């Protein structure tokens, strides 16, 4: 049962990532990215890592998506096009994938797919917030800081590019 849930969730994550890349509308791309983040969160739950599940939902699906949508709205990319939808199957597919993700989340959340986790040091690092925080701020401090710096530069670049196009 757990393997089937993993395969379905992994398929949703892959389809969401591909749809994000091929979507021409920036808002649709951001929503497909949100679907991908939610699927990755469910994968963390399948790995018996509830802390990473919660962080994935709150930080990435919450805060980072708000930042992305702010940048999209700042650029004015949310404007609706007058052309008819060129991919008519996109909306039913998104609804189907969202429903499948919801069903998987409920099944996993109710404990239908959980087995007692094998005791190992690797699993302890994923499930303990204190150990995870110590790893993040010791061994992985440089990638953590570089990621924050890249996000800051991206937001500043968007604001500068947007200000150039406006007439004062």
Coordinates of C-alpha atoms in Angstrom, one line a residue:
X1 CA 0.0 0.0 0.0
X2 CA 2.8 2.4 0.9
X3 CA 4.6 1.7 -2.4
X4 CA 1.4 2.5 -4.3
X5 CA 1.0 5.8 -2.4
X6 CA 4.6 6.7 -3.1
X7 CA 4.3 6.0 -6.8
X8 CA 1.1 8.1 -7.1
X9 CA 2.6 11.0 -5.1
X10 CA 5.9 10.8 -7.0
X11 CA 3.9 10.9 -10.3
X12 CA 2.0 13.9 -9.1
X13 CA 5.2 15.7 -8.2
X14 CA 6.8 15.0 -11.6
X15 CA 3.7 16.0 -13.5
X16 CA 3.4 19.2 -11.5
X17 CA 7.1 20.0 -12.1
X18 CA 6.8 19.4 -15.9
X19 CA 3.5 21.4 -16.1
X20 CA 5.2 24.2 -14.2
X21 CA 8.0 24.3 -16.8
X22 CA 5.8 24.2 -19.9
X23 CA 3.0 26.5 -18.7
X24 CA 3.1 29.9 -20.5
X25 CA 1.1 31.7 -17.8
X26 CA 3.2 32.8 -14.8
X27 CA 0.3 32.3 -12.3
X28 CA -0.4 28.8 -13.6
X29 CA 3.3 28.0 -13.3
X30 CA 3.3 29.2 -9.7
X31 CA 0.2 27.1 -8.9
X32 CA 1.8 24.0 -10.5
X33 CA 4.9 24.7 -8.3
X34 CA 2.5 24.8 -5.3
X35 CA 1.2 21.4 -6.3
X36 CA 4.8 20.1 -6.6
X37 CA 5.6 21.5 -3.1
X38 CA 2.5 19.8 -1.6
X39 CA 3.5 16.4 -3.3
X40 CA 7.0 16.7 -1.9
X41 CA 5.5 17.4 1.5
X42 CA 3.5 14.2 1.3
X43 CA 6.6 12.3 0.3
X44 CA 8.3 13.6 3.5
X45 CA 5.2 12.3 5.4
X46 CA 5.7 8.9 3.7
X47 CA 9.3 8.9 4.9
X48 CA 8.0 9.3 8.5
X49 CA 9.5 12.8 8.7
X50 CA 6.6 14.9 10.1
X51 CA 8.8 17.9 10.9
X52 CA 10.0 18.1 7.3
X53 CA 6.4 17.7 6.2
X54 CA 5.4 20.7 8.3
X55 CA 8.3 22.8 7.2
X56 CA 7.7 22.0 3.5
X57 CA 4.1 23.1 3.8
X58 CA 4.7 26.2 5.9
X59 CA 8.0 27.5 4.5
X60 CA 7.9 26.5 0.9
X61 CA 4.2 26.1 0.1
X62 CA 3.4 29.1 2.3
X63 CA 6.1 31.7 2.5
X64 CA 8.0 31.1 -0.7
X65 CA 4.9 30.8 -2.8
X66 CA 3.7 34.1 -1.3
X67 CA 7.0 35.6 -2.4
X68 CA 6.7 34.2 -5.9
X69 CA 3.2 35.4 -6.3
X70 CA 4.2 38.8 -5.1
X71 CA 6.9 39.0 -7.7
X72 CA 4.5 37.7 -10.4
X73 CA 1.9 40.4 -9.5
X74 CA 4.6 43.0 -9.3
X75 CA 5.7 42.3 -12.9
X76 CA 2.1 42.3 -14.1
X77 CA 2.3 38.8 -15.4
X78 CA -1.1 37.9 -14.0
X79 CA -3.0 39.7 -16.8
X80 CA -5.5 37.5 -18.4
X81 CA -5.0 36.8 -22.1
X82 CA -8.0 37.1 -24.5
X83 CA -6.9 34.1 -26.4
X84 CA -8.8 30.8 -25.7
X85 CA -7.1 28.2 -23.7
X86 CA -4.6 26.3 -25.9
X87 CA -4.4 23.4 -23.5
X88 CA -8.0 22.3 -22.8
X89 CA -7.0 19.3 -20.8
X90 CA -4.9 21.3 -18.3
X91 CA -7.7 22.3 -16.0
X92 CA -9.3 18.8 -15.6
X93 CA -5.8 17.3 -15.1
X94 CA -5.0 19.9 -12.4
X95 CA -8.3 19.1 -10.6
X96 CA -7.7 15.3 -10.9
X97 CA -4.1 15.6 -9.6
X98 CA -5.2 17.9 -6.7
X99 CA -7.9 15.4 -5.7
X100 CA -5.5 12.5 -5.9
X101 CA -3.0 14.4 -3.7
X102 CA -5.8 15.2 -1.2
X103 CA -6.8 11.6 -1.0
X104 CA -3.2 10.4 -0.5
X105 CA -2.7 13.1 2.2
X106 CA -5.8 11.9 4.1
X107 CA -4.8 8.2 3.8
X108 CA -1.3 8.9 5.0
X109 CA -2.5 11.3 7.7
X110 CA -4.9 8.8 9.1
X111 CA -2.1 6.3 9.4
X112 CA -3.3 3.8 6.8
X113 CA 0.2 3.6 5.2
X114 CA 2.5 3.9 8.2
X115 CA 4.6 1.0 9.4
X116 CA 6.8 1.2 12.4
X117 CA 9.9 3.0 11.1
X118 CA 13.2 1.1 11.2
X119 CA 15.5 2.6 13.8
X120 CA 18.5 4.1 12.2
X121 CA 20.6 7.3 12.6
X122 CA 19.5 8.7 9.2
X123 CA 15.8 8.6 10.2
X124 CA 16.6 10.2 13.5
X125 CA 18.2 13.1 11.7
X126 CA 15.0 13.7 9.6
X127 CA 12.5 13.4 12.4
X128 CA 14.2 15.3 15.2
X129 CA 14.0 19.1 14.8
X130 CA 17.0 19.8 17.1
X131 CA 19.3 17.5 15.1
X132 CA 18.0 18.8 11.9
X133 CA 18.6 22.4 13.0
X134 CA 22.1 21.5 14.2
X135 CA 22.9 19.9 10.8
X136 CA 21.4 22.9 8.9
X137 CA 23.5 25.5 10.8
X138 CA 26.7 23.5 10.9
X139 CA 27.3 21.2 8.0
X140 CA 24.9 22.9 5.5
X141 CA 25.3 26.6 6.6
X142 CA 26.8 27.7 3.3
X143 CA 24.1 26.3 1.0
X144 CA 21.4 27.7 3.4
X145 CA 23.0 31.2 3.3
X146 CA 23.5 31.1 -0.5
X147 CA 19.9 30.2 -1.0
X148 CA 18.7 33.1 1.0
X149 CA 21.1 35.4 -0.8
X150 CA 19.9 34.2 -4.2
X151 CA 16.3 34.8 -3.3
X152 CA 17.1 38.3 -2.1
X153 CA 19.0 39.1 -5.3
X154 CA 16.0 37.8 -7.4
X155 CA 13.5 40.0 -5.6
X156 CA 15.8 43.1 -5.9
X157 CA 16.3 42.3 -9.6
X158 CA 12.6 42.1 -10.3
X159 CA 11.9 45.4 -8.5
X160 CA 14.7 47.1 -10.5
X161 CA 13.5 45.6 -13.8
X162 CA 10.0 46.6 -13.1
X163 CA 11.0 50.2 -12.2
X164 CA 12.9 50.6 -15.5
X165 CA 9.7 50.0 -17.5
X166 CA 7.6 52.6 -15.6
X167 CA 7.7 56.2 -16.5
X168 CA 8.0 58.6 -13.5

